[in-house]
PDB file of C-alpha atoms and ligand atoms in Angstrom:
ATOM      1  CA  MET A   1     100.638 101.240  81.942  1.00  0.00           C
ATOM      2  CA  ASN A   2      99.097  97.891  81.034  1.00  0.00           C
ATOM      3  CA  THR A   3      95.380  98.104  81.667  1.00  0.00           C
ATOM      4  CA  LEU A   4      93.313  95.043  80.900  1.00  0.00           C
ATOM      5  CA  GLN A   5      91.861  96.813  77.870  1.00  0.00           C
ATOM      6  CA  THR A   6      95.201  97.889  76.369  1.00  0.00           C
ATOM      7  CA  PHE A   7      96.500  94.368  76.975  1.00  0.00           C
ATOM      8  CA  LYS A   8      93.520  92.824  75.166  1.00  0.00           C
ATOM      9  CA  ASN A   9      93.859  95.348  72.318  1.00  0.00           C
ATOM     10  CA  ARG A  10      97.478  94.374  71.821  1.00  0.00           C
ATOM     11  CA  LEU A  11      96.611  90.681  71.698  1.00  0.00           C
ATOM     12  CA  ALA A  12      93.763  91.403  69.249  1.00  0.00           C
ATOM     13  CA  LYS A  13      96.254  93.181  66.962  1.00  0.00           C
ATOM     14  CA  GLY A  14      98.543  90.146  66.993  1.00  0.00           C
ATOM     15  CA  ASN A  15     101.213  91.781  69.162  1.00  0.00           C
ATOM     16  CA  ALA A  16     103.293  89.921  71.731  1.00  0.00           C
ATOM     17  CA  VAL A  17     103.166  90.477  75.481  1.00  0.00           C
ATOM     18  CA  TYR A  18     105.911  89.386  77.876  1.00  0.00           C
ATOM     19  CA  GLY A  19     105.979  88.665  81.583  1.00  0.00           C
ATOM     20  CA  PRO A  20     107.758  86.590  84.233  1.00  0.00           C
ATOM     21  CA  PHE A  21     106.394  84.172  86.795  1.00  0.00           C
ATOM     22  CA  MET A  22     106.713  85.492  90.352  1.00  0.00           C
ATOM     23  CA  LYS A  23     107.632  83.048  93.094  1.00  0.00           C
ATOM     24  CA  THR A  24     109.353  85.059  95.833  1.00  0.00           C
ATOM     25  CA  GLY A  25     106.115  86.359  97.323  1.00  0.00           C
ATOM     26  CA  ASP A  26     107.749  89.797  97.605  1.00  0.00           C
ATOM     27  CA  ALA A  27     105.893  92.707  95.980  1.00  0.00           C
ATOM     28  CA  ALA A  28     109.231  94.447  95.350  1.00  0.00           C
ATOM     29  CA  PHE A  29     110.020  91.885  92.629  1.00  0.00           C
ATOM     30  CA  VAL A  30     106.640  92.526  90.993  1.00  0.00           C
ATOM     31  CA  GLU A  31     107.308  96.270  91.082  1.00  0.00           C
ATOM     32  CA  CYS A  32     110.801  95.771  89.576  1.00  0.00           C
ATOM     33  CA  ALA A  33     109.274  93.769  86.705  1.00  0.00           C
ATOM     34  CA  GLY A  34     106.643  96.470  86.158  1.00  0.00           C
ATOM     35  CA  HIS A  35     109.086  99.376  86.242  1.00  0.00           C
ATOM     36  CA  ALA A  36     111.408  97.461  83.898  1.00  0.00           C
ATOM     37  CA  GLY A  37     108.624  97.345  81.294  1.00  0.00           C
ATOM     38  CA  PHE A  38     107.256  93.795  81.391  1.00  0.00           C
ATOM     39  CA  ASP A  39     103.597  93.626  80.357  1.00  0.00           C
ATOM     40  CA  PHE A  40     102.281  91.100  82.878  1.00  0.00           C
ATOM     41  CA  ALA A  41     103.372  89.185  85.968  1.00  0.00           C
ATOM     42  CA  ILE A  42     102.131  85.694  86.771  1.00  0.00           C
ATOM     43  CA  LEU A  43     101.755  85.453  90.533  1.00  0.00           C
ATOM     44  CA  ASP A  44     102.354  81.776  91.111  1.00  0.00           C
ATOM     45  CA  MET A  45     100.178  79.941  93.620  1.00  0.00           C
ATOM     46  CA  GLU A  46     100.848  76.536  92.011  1.00  0.00           C
ATOM     47  CA  HIS A  47     104.591  76.345  92.579  1.00  0.00           C
ATOM     48  CA  GLY A  48     105.273  79.406  94.742  1.00  0.00           C
ATOM     49  CA  PRO A  49     104.788  79.866  98.512  1.00  0.00           C
ATOM     50  CA  VAL A  50     102.197  82.633  98.078  1.00  0.00           C
ATOM     51  CA  ASP A  51      98.984  82.526 100.132  1.00  0.00           C
ATOM     52  CA  PHE A  52      95.909  84.669  99.547  1.00  0.00           C
ATOM     53  CA  PHE A  53      96.783  87.252 102.201  1.00  0.00           C
ATOM     54  CA  ASN A  54     100.179  87.737 100.609  1.00  0.00           C
ATOM     55  CA  LEU A  55      98.665  87.687  97.102  1.00  0.00           C
ATOM     56  CA  GLN A  56      96.767  90.930  97.622  1.00  0.00           C
ATOM     57  CA  ASN A  57     100.045  92.785  98.253  1.00  0.00           C
ATOM     58  CA  LEU A  58     101.559  91.353  95.073  1.00  0.00           C
ATOM     59  CA  ILE A  59      98.509  92.616  93.169  1.00  0.00           C
ATOM     60  CA  ARG A  60      98.927  96.048  94.792  1.00  0.00           C
ATOM     61  CA  GLY A  61     102.575  96.010  93.662  1.00  0.00           C
ATOM     62  CA  ALA A  62     101.467  95.213  90.115  1.00  0.00           C
ATOM     63  CA  GLU A  63      98.933  98.051  90.118  1.00  0.00           C
ATOM     64  CA  ALA A  64     101.536 100.492  91.473  1.00  0.00           C
ATOM     65  CA  SER A  65     103.995  99.662  88.700  1.00  0.00           C
ATOM     66  CA  GLY A  66     101.656  99.303  85.701  1.00  0.00           C
ATOM     67  CA  ILE A  67     102.058  95.564  85.108  1.00  0.00           C
ATOM     68  CA  LEU A  68      99.016  93.326  84.615  1.00  0.00           C
ATOM     69  CA  PRO A  69      98.522  90.894  87.549  1.00  0.00           C
ATOM     70  CA  ILE A  70      97.658  87.364  86.428  1.00  0.00           C
ATOM     71  CA  VAL A  71      97.339  84.668  89.096  1.00  0.00           C
ATOM     72  CA  ARG A  72      98.328  81.099  88.392  1.00  0.00           C
ATOM     73  CA  THR A  73      95.871  79.310  90.638  1.00  0.00           C
ATOM     74  CA  TYR A  74      96.953  76.303  92.691  1.00  0.00           C
ATOM     75  CA  ASP A  75      94.369  74.153  90.870  1.00  0.00           C
ATOM     76  CA  SER A  76      91.107  74.410  88.907  1.00  0.00           C
ATOM     77  CA  SER A  77      88.800  74.543  91.920  1.00  0.00           C
ATOM     78  CA  GLU A  78      86.153  77.234  92.237  1.00  0.00           C
ATOM     79  CA  THR A  79      87.710  78.799  95.348  1.00  0.00           C
ATOM     80  CA  ALA A  80      91.214  78.873  93.855  1.00  0.00           C
ATOM     81  CA  ILE A  81      89.824  80.848  90.907  1.00  0.00           C
ATOM     82  CA  SER A  82      87.251  83.140  92.510  1.00  0.00           C
ATOM     83  CA  LYS A  83      89.419  84.170  95.482  1.00  0.00           C
ATOM     84  CA  ALA A  84      92.191  85.303  93.119  1.00  0.00           C
ATOM     85  CA  LEU A  85      89.685  87.367  91.131  1.00  0.00           C
ATOM     86  CA  ASP A  86      88.085  88.753  94.318  1.00  0.00           C
ATOM     87  CA  LEU A  87      91.507  90.090  95.306  1.00  0.00           C
ATOM     88  CA  GLY A  88      91.844  91.983  92.014  1.00  0.00           C
ATOM     89  CA  ALA A  89      93.666  89.635  89.619  1.00  0.00           C
ATOM     90  CA  LYS A  90      93.059  90.746  86.030  1.00  0.00           C
ATOM     91  CA  GLY A  91      93.270  87.170  84.876  1.00  0.00           C
ATOM     92  CA  VAL A  92      93.533  83.626  86.126  1.00  0.00           C
ATOM     93  CA  GLN A  93      95.863  81.045  84.657  1.00  0.00           C
ATOM     94  CA  VAL A  94      94.701  77.570  85.581  1.00  0.00           C
ATOM     95  CA  PRO A  95      97.187  74.674  85.461  1.00  0.00           C
ATOM     96  CA  GLN A  96      96.804  71.088  84.242  1.00  0.00           C
ATOM     97  CA  ILE A  97      93.529  71.320  82.318  1.00  0.00           C
ATOM     98  CA  GLN A  98      92.641  67.787  81.298  1.00  0.00           C
ATOM     99  CA  SER A  99      89.341  68.010  79.430  1.00  0.00           C
ATOM    100  CA  ALA A 100      86.752  70.294  77.837  1.00  0.00           C
ATOM    101  CA  GLU A 101      84.445  69.589  80.792  1.00  0.00           C
ATOM    102  CA  GLU A 102      87.064  70.839  83.237  1.00  0.00           C
ATOM    103  CA  ALA A 103      87.704  73.869  80.999  1.00  0.00           C
ATOM    104  CA  ALA A 104      83.988  74.715  81.006  1.00  0.00           C
ATOM    105  CA  GLU A 105      83.938  74.478  84.833  1.00  0.00           C
ATOM    106  CA  VAL A 106      86.835  76.947  84.972  1.00  0.00           C
ATOM    107  CA  VAL A 107      84.870  79.487  82.916  1.00  0.00           C
ATOM    108  CA  LYS A 108      81.827  78.928  85.128  1.00  0.00           C
ATOM    109  CA  ALA A 109      83.932  79.670  88.246  1.00  0.00           C
ATOM    110  CA  ALA A 110      85.572  82.756  86.704  1.00  0.00           C
ATOM    111  CA  LYS A 111      82.470  84.524  85.316  1.00  0.00           C
ATOM    112  CA  TYR A 112      79.266  85.893  86.749  1.00  0.00           C
ATOM    113  CA  PHE A 113      75.885  85.320  85.111  1.00  0.00           C
ATOM    114  CA  PRO A 114      75.156  85.009  82.210  1.00  0.00           C
ATOM    115  CA  GLU A 115      78.568  83.548  81.240  1.00  0.00           C
ATOM    116  CA  GLY A 116      79.080  81.644  84.475  1.00  0.00           C
ATOM    117  CA  GLU A 117      78.166  81.085  88.090  1.00  0.00           C
ATOM    118  CA  ARG A 118      81.007  82.715  90.017  1.00  0.00           C
ATOM    119  CA  GLY A 119      80.245  83.037  93.719  1.00  0.00           C
ATOM    120  CA  VAL A 120      78.948  86.549  94.324  1.00  0.00           C
ATOM    121  CA  CYS A 121      80.451  89.008  96.779  1.00  0.00           C
ATOM    122  CA  ARG A 122      80.944  92.695  96.075  1.00  0.00           C
ATOM    123  CA  PHE A 123      82.639  93.512  99.394  1.00  0.00           C
ATOM    124  CA  VAL A 124      85.961  92.461  97.940  1.00  0.00           C
ATOM    125  CA  ARG A 125      89.111  94.266  96.866  1.00  0.00           C
ATOM    126  CA  ALA A 126      88.228  93.876  93.160  1.00  0.00           C
ATOM    127  CA  ALA A 127      85.034  95.886  93.785  1.00  0.00           C
ATOM    128  CA  ASN A 128      86.889  98.507  95.877  1.00  0.00           C
ATOM    129  CA  TYR A 129      85.251  96.858  98.911  1.00  0.00           C
ATOM    130  CA  SER A 130      81.761  97.901  97.649  1.00  0.00           C
ATOM    131  CA  SER A 131      82.613 101.414  96.413  1.00  0.00           C
ATOM    132  CA  THR A 132      82.319 100.339  92.777  1.00  0.00           C
ATOM    133  CA  PRO A 133      78.655 100.588  91.709  1.00  0.00           C
ATOM    134  CA  ARG A 134      77.331  97.045  91.658  1.00  0.00           C
ATOM    135  CA  ASN A 135      76.316  96.878  87.992  1.00  0.00           C
ATOM    136  CA  ASP A 136      79.668  98.277  86.901  1.00  0.00           C
ATOM    137  CA  TYR A 137      81.484  95.739  89.050  1.00  0.00           C
ATOM    138  CA  PHE A 138      79.759  92.636  87.703  1.00  0.00           C
ATOM    139  CA  ALA A 139      80.237  93.770  84.077  1.00  0.00           C
ATOM    140  CA  GLN A 140      83.875  94.697  84.625  1.00  0.00           C
ATOM    141  CA  ALA A 141      84.626  91.485  86.551  1.00  0.00           C
ATOM    142  CA  ASN A 142      83.538  89.365  83.592  1.00  0.00           C
ATOM    143  CA  GLU A 143      86.300  90.986  81.507  1.00  0.00           C
ATOM    144  CA  ALA A 144      89.091  89.205  83.445  1.00  0.00           C
ATOM    145  CA  LEU A 145      91.234  86.936  81.301  1.00  0.00           C
ATOM    146  CA  VAL A 146      90.750  83.194  81.468  1.00  0.00           C
ATOM    147  CA  ILE A 147      93.963  81.406  80.605  1.00  0.00           C
ATOM    148  CA  MET A 148      94.205  77.619  80.668  1.00  0.00           C
ATOM    149  CA  GLN A 149      97.320  75.500  80.705  1.00  0.00           C
ATOM    150  CA  VAL A 150      97.638  72.337  78.667  1.00  0.00           C
ATOM    151  CA  GLU A 151     100.685  70.347  79.648  1.00  0.00           C
ATOM    152  CA  GLY A 152     100.059  66.639  79.216  1.00  0.00           C
ATOM    153  CA  LYS A 153     100.207  64.528  76.086  1.00  0.00           C
ATOM    154  CA  GLN A 154      96.778  62.952  76.805  1.00  0.00           C
ATOM    155  CA  VAL A 155      95.177  66.372  76.300  1.00  0.00           C
ATOM    156  CA  LEU A 156      96.361  66.451  72.701  1.00  0.00           C
ATOM    157  CA  ASN A 157      93.730  63.867  71.776  1.00  0.00           C
ATOM    158  CA  HIS A 158      90.842  66.206  72.628  1.00  0.00           C
ATOM    159  CA  LEU A 159      92.407  69.634  72.205  1.00  0.00           C
ATOM    160  CA  ASP A 160      89.759  70.611  69.627  1.00  0.00           C
ATOM    161  CA  LYS A 161      87.058  70.302  72.302  1.00  0.00           C
ATOM    162  CA  ILE A 162      89.024  72.405  74.804  1.00  0.00           C
ATOM    163  CA  LEU A 163      89.665  75.064  72.147  1.00  0.00           C
ATOM    164  CA  ALA A 164      85.924  75.280  71.482  1.00  0.00           C
ATOM    165  CA  VAL A 165      85.085  76.171  75.106  1.00  0.00           C
ATOM    166  CA  LYS A 166      83.473  79.626  75.182  1.00  0.00           C
ATOM    167  CA  GLY A 167      85.255  82.027  77.507  1.00  0.00           C
ATOM    168  CA  LEU A 168      88.758  80.645  76.969  1.00  0.00           C
ATOM    169  CA  ASP A 169      90.991  83.656  76.181  1.00  0.00           C
ATOM    170  CA  ILE A 170      94.467  82.137  76.005  1.00  0.00           C
ATOM    171  CA  LEU A 171      95.644  78.538  75.700  1.00  0.00           C
ATOM    172  CA  PHE A 172      98.954  78.289  77.559  1.00  0.00           C
ATOM    173  CA  ILE A 173     101.423  75.485  76.904  1.00  0.00           C
ATOM    174  CA  GLY A 174     103.531  74.320  79.866  1.00  0.00           C
ATOM    175  CA  PRO A 175     106.674  72.850  78.290  1.00  0.00           C
ATOM    176  CA  TYR A 176     108.090  71.419  81.502  1.00  0.00           C
ATOM    177  CA  ASP A 177     105.108  69.257  82.433  1.00  0.00           C
ATOM    178  CA  LEU A 178     104.665  68.450  78.747  1.00  0.00           C
ATOM    179  CA  SER A 179     108.286  67.250  78.538  1.00  0.00           C
ATOM    180  CA  GLN A 180     107.671  64.919  81.480  1.00  0.00           C
ATOM    181  CA  SER A 181     104.534  63.467  79.934  1.00  0.00           C
ATOM    182  CA  LEU A 182     106.489  62.873  76.721  1.00  0.00           C
ATOM    183  CA  GLY A 183     109.133  60.914  78.641  1.00  0.00           C
ATOM    184  CA  VAL A 184     111.908  63.538  78.539  1.00  0.00           C
ATOM    185  CA  PRO A 185     111.468  65.437  81.829  1.00  0.00           C
ATOM    186  CA  GLY A 186     112.931  68.930  81.786  1.00  0.00           C
ATOM    187  CA  GLN A 187     114.201  68.687  78.191  1.00  0.00           C
ATOM    188  CA  VAL A 188     112.071  71.523  76.883  1.00  0.00           C
ATOM    189  CA  SER A 189     114.041  71.860  73.643  1.00  0.00           C
ATOM    190  CA  HIS A 190     113.906  68.137  72.881  1.00  0.00           C
ATOM    191  CA  PRO A 191     112.554  67.628  69.314  1.00  0.00           C
ATOM    192  CA  THR A 192     109.510  65.696  70.629  1.00  0.00           C
ATOM    193  CA  VAL A 193     108.569  68.567  72.941  1.00  0.00           C
ATOM    194  CA  VAL A 194     109.183  71.218  70.276  1.00  0.00           C
ATOM    195  CA  GLU A 195     107.054  69.225  67.838  1.00  0.00           C
ATOM    196  CA  ALA A 196     104.201  68.925  70.359  1.00  0.00           C
ATOM    197  CA  ILE A 197     104.289  72.670  71.166  1.00  0.00           C
ATOM    198  CA  SER A 198     104.282  73.507  67.424  1.00  0.00           C
ATOM    199  CA  LYS A 199     101.341  71.190  66.850  1.00  0.00           C
ATOM    200  CA  ILE A 200      99.292  72.665  69.715  1.00  0.00           C
ATOM    201  CA  THR A 201     100.109  76.196  68.533  1.00  0.00           C
ATOM    202  CA  LYS A 202      99.007  75.473  64.958  1.00  0.00           C
ATOM    203  CA  GLN A 203      95.785  73.860  66.114  1.00  0.00           C
ATOM    204  CA  ALA A 204      94.976  76.759  68.451  1.00  0.00           C
ATOM    205  CA  ARG A 205      95.752  79.380  65.831  1.00  0.00           C
ATOM    206  CA  ALA A 206      93.502  77.560  63.360  1.00  0.00           C
ATOM    207  CA  ALA A 207      90.742  77.813  65.969  1.00  0.00           C
ATOM    208  CA  ASN A 208      91.507  81.555  66.465  1.00  0.00           C
ATOM    209  CA  VAL A 209      92.627  81.070  70.057  1.00  0.00           C
ATOM    210  CA  VAL A 210      95.595  83.114  71.307  1.00  0.00           C
ATOM    211  CA  THR A 211      98.444  80.945  72.579  1.00  0.00           C
ATOM    212  CA  GLY A 212     100.986  81.336  75.331  1.00  0.00           C
ATOM    213  CA  VAL A 213     104.076  79.439  76.391  1.00  0.00           C
ATOM    214  CA  PHE A 214     106.721  79.453  79.082  1.00  0.00           C
ATOM    215  CA  CYS A 215     110.298  80.039  77.959  1.00  0.00           C
ATOM    216  CA  ASP A 216     113.489  80.531  79.899  1.00  0.00           C
ATOM    217  CA  THR A 217     115.952  81.539  77.210  1.00  0.00           C
ATOM    218  CA  PRO A 218     115.773  84.469  74.759  1.00  0.00           C
ATOM    219  CA  GLU A 219     116.252  81.915  71.928  1.00  0.00           C
ATOM    220  CA  ALA A 220     113.152  79.973  72.964  1.00  0.00           C
ATOM    221  CA  ALA A 221     111.184  83.235  73.236  1.00  0.00           C
ATOM    222  CA  ALA A 222     112.270  84.192  69.689  1.00  0.00           C
ATOM    223  CA  LEU A 223     111.413  80.730  68.351  1.00  0.00           C
ATOM    224  CA  TRP A 224     107.918  80.687  69.829  1.00  0.00           C
ATOM    225  CA  ARG A 225     107.230  84.298  68.914  1.00  0.00           C
ATOM    226  CA  SER A 226     108.061  83.457  65.285  1.00  0.00           C
ATOM    227  CA  ALA A 227     105.607  80.522  65.501  1.00  0.00           C
ATOM    228  CA  GLY A 228     102.857  83.040  66.324  1.00  0.00           C
ATOM    229  CA  ILE A 229     102.707  82.649  70.112  1.00  0.00           C
ATOM    230  CA  GLN A 230     101.698  85.996  71.635  1.00  0.00           C
ATOM    231  CA  TYR A 231     101.611  85.515  75.413  1.00  0.00           C
ATOM    232  CA  LEU A 232     105.217  84.762  76.284  1.00  0.00           C
ATOM    233  CA  SER A 233     105.918  84.066  79.902  1.00  0.00           C
ATOM    234  CA  TYR A 234     109.621  84.678  80.264  1.00  0.00           C
ATOM    235  CA  SER A 235     111.311  82.862  83.128  1.00  0.00           C
ATOM    236  CA  VAL A 236     110.817  83.367  86.840  1.00  0.00           C
ATOM    237  CA  ASP A 237     111.838  86.160  89.260  1.00  0.00           C
ATOM    238  CA  VAL A 238     114.202  83.865  91.164  1.00  0.00           C
ATOM    239  CA  GLY A 239     115.698  82.486  87.919  1.00  0.00           C
ATOM    240  CA  ILE A 240     116.242  85.970  86.471  1.00  0.00           C
ATOM    241  CA  PHE A 241     117.903  87.090  89.724  1.00  0.00           C
ATOM    242  CA  THR A 242     120.076  83.946  89.783  1.00  0.00           C
ATOM    243  CA  ASP A 243     121.197  84.552  86.168  1.00  0.00           C
ATOM    244  CA  ALA A 244     121.991  88.202  86.932  1.00  0.00           C
ATOM    245  CA  CYS A 245     123.995  87.205  90.047  1.00  0.00           C
ATOM    246  CA  ARG A 246     125.892  84.501  88.160  1.00  0.00           C
ATOM    247  CA  SER A 247     126.826  86.815  85.318  1.00  0.00           C
ATOM    248  CA  LEU A 248     127.976  89.471  87.794  1.00  0.00           C
ATOM    249  CA  VAL A 249     130.036  86.970  89.805  1.00  0.00           C
ATOM    250  CA  ASN A 250     131.704  85.788  86.566  1.00  0.00           C
ATOM    251  CA  GLN A 251     132.581  89.366  85.635  1.00  0.00           C
ATOM    252  CA  LEU A 252     133.875  90.192  89.118  1.00  0.00           C
ATOM    253  CA  GLN A 253     135.988  87.053  89.282  1.00  0.00           C
ATOM    254  CA  ASN A 254     137.610  88.074  86.010  1.00  0.00           C
ATOM    255  CA  ASN A 255     138.840  91.373  87.492  1.00  0.00           C
ATOM    256  CA  LYS A 256     142.565  91.687  86.978  1.00  0.00           C
ATOM    257  CA  LYS A 257     144.858  92.039  89.962  1.00  0.00           C
ATOM    258  CA  ASP A 258     146.845  95.292  89.907  1.00  0.00           C
TER     259      ASP A 258
HETATM  260  C1  3PY B 301     105.313  74.060  82.727  1.00  0.00           C
HETATM  261  O1  3PY B 301     106.228  74.284  81.924  1.00  0.00           O
HETATM  262  O2  3PY B 301     104.935  72.939  83.067  1.00  0.00           O
HETATM  263  C2  3PY B 301     104.605  75.200  83.309  1.00  0.00           C
HETATM  264  O3  3PY B 301     103.680  75.029  84.053  1.00  0.00           O
HETATM  265  C3  3PY B 301     105.089  76.573  82.998  1.00  0.00           C
HETATM  266  O4  3PY B 301     106.175  76.867  83.732  1.00  0.00           O
HETATM  267 MG1   MG B 302     103.351  73.044  84.600  1.00  0.00          MG
END
């Protein structure tokens, strides 16, 4: 069972955590990932078809199978962030962070006073619809993880300022968007992209900020784990299912005729 606290303890000890992106919008896939032993699932509102009504069922699926529900918001707006948290996400992962100012706004939207100015409502799923005593709820809500994605080469010029933003828990590197901004779209193992990811990782580790990255091969996961990245988002539900189908089809087509 991955509770938020056990998850944070593992990161604090330097351990790795693994989890896929979820794009199908079907809670069964989230439950499969949880029962299979992944640590977290990123419920994707940026590139997936998921809406907020659907999102709450994905979060229920995560809770039922012991996997930590993180929501990748569709953007960095206040509603995108606070609605995901209201529904019970244990963390938000915000794409395309461009500046320290934007990063500070994200923290403000994700935290209640005194760390932020998140819009207040305690009649929400995250507060058991008001059953959670109010003081407990506001304290516990401020524990949710704040993960920010950097994925453009322009950001590299002021990464130090983003890393200094109070309330940032994990700096996540998006290799696909990064590859595009470096002029090699989709080539996530291109030397320029690998060099940029290594540089960001070193800078973040020097600032004592936990890093995360997306990978879609076991080799990339091993490479980035050995570079000290701890939050490893491994592929996507639909990609994992496609790979499993392809490998099965290959095996079946190789059956000998009797
Ligand atoms: C990227 O690689 O751009 C991401 O956002 C992670 O999949
Ligand atoms: Mg991206």
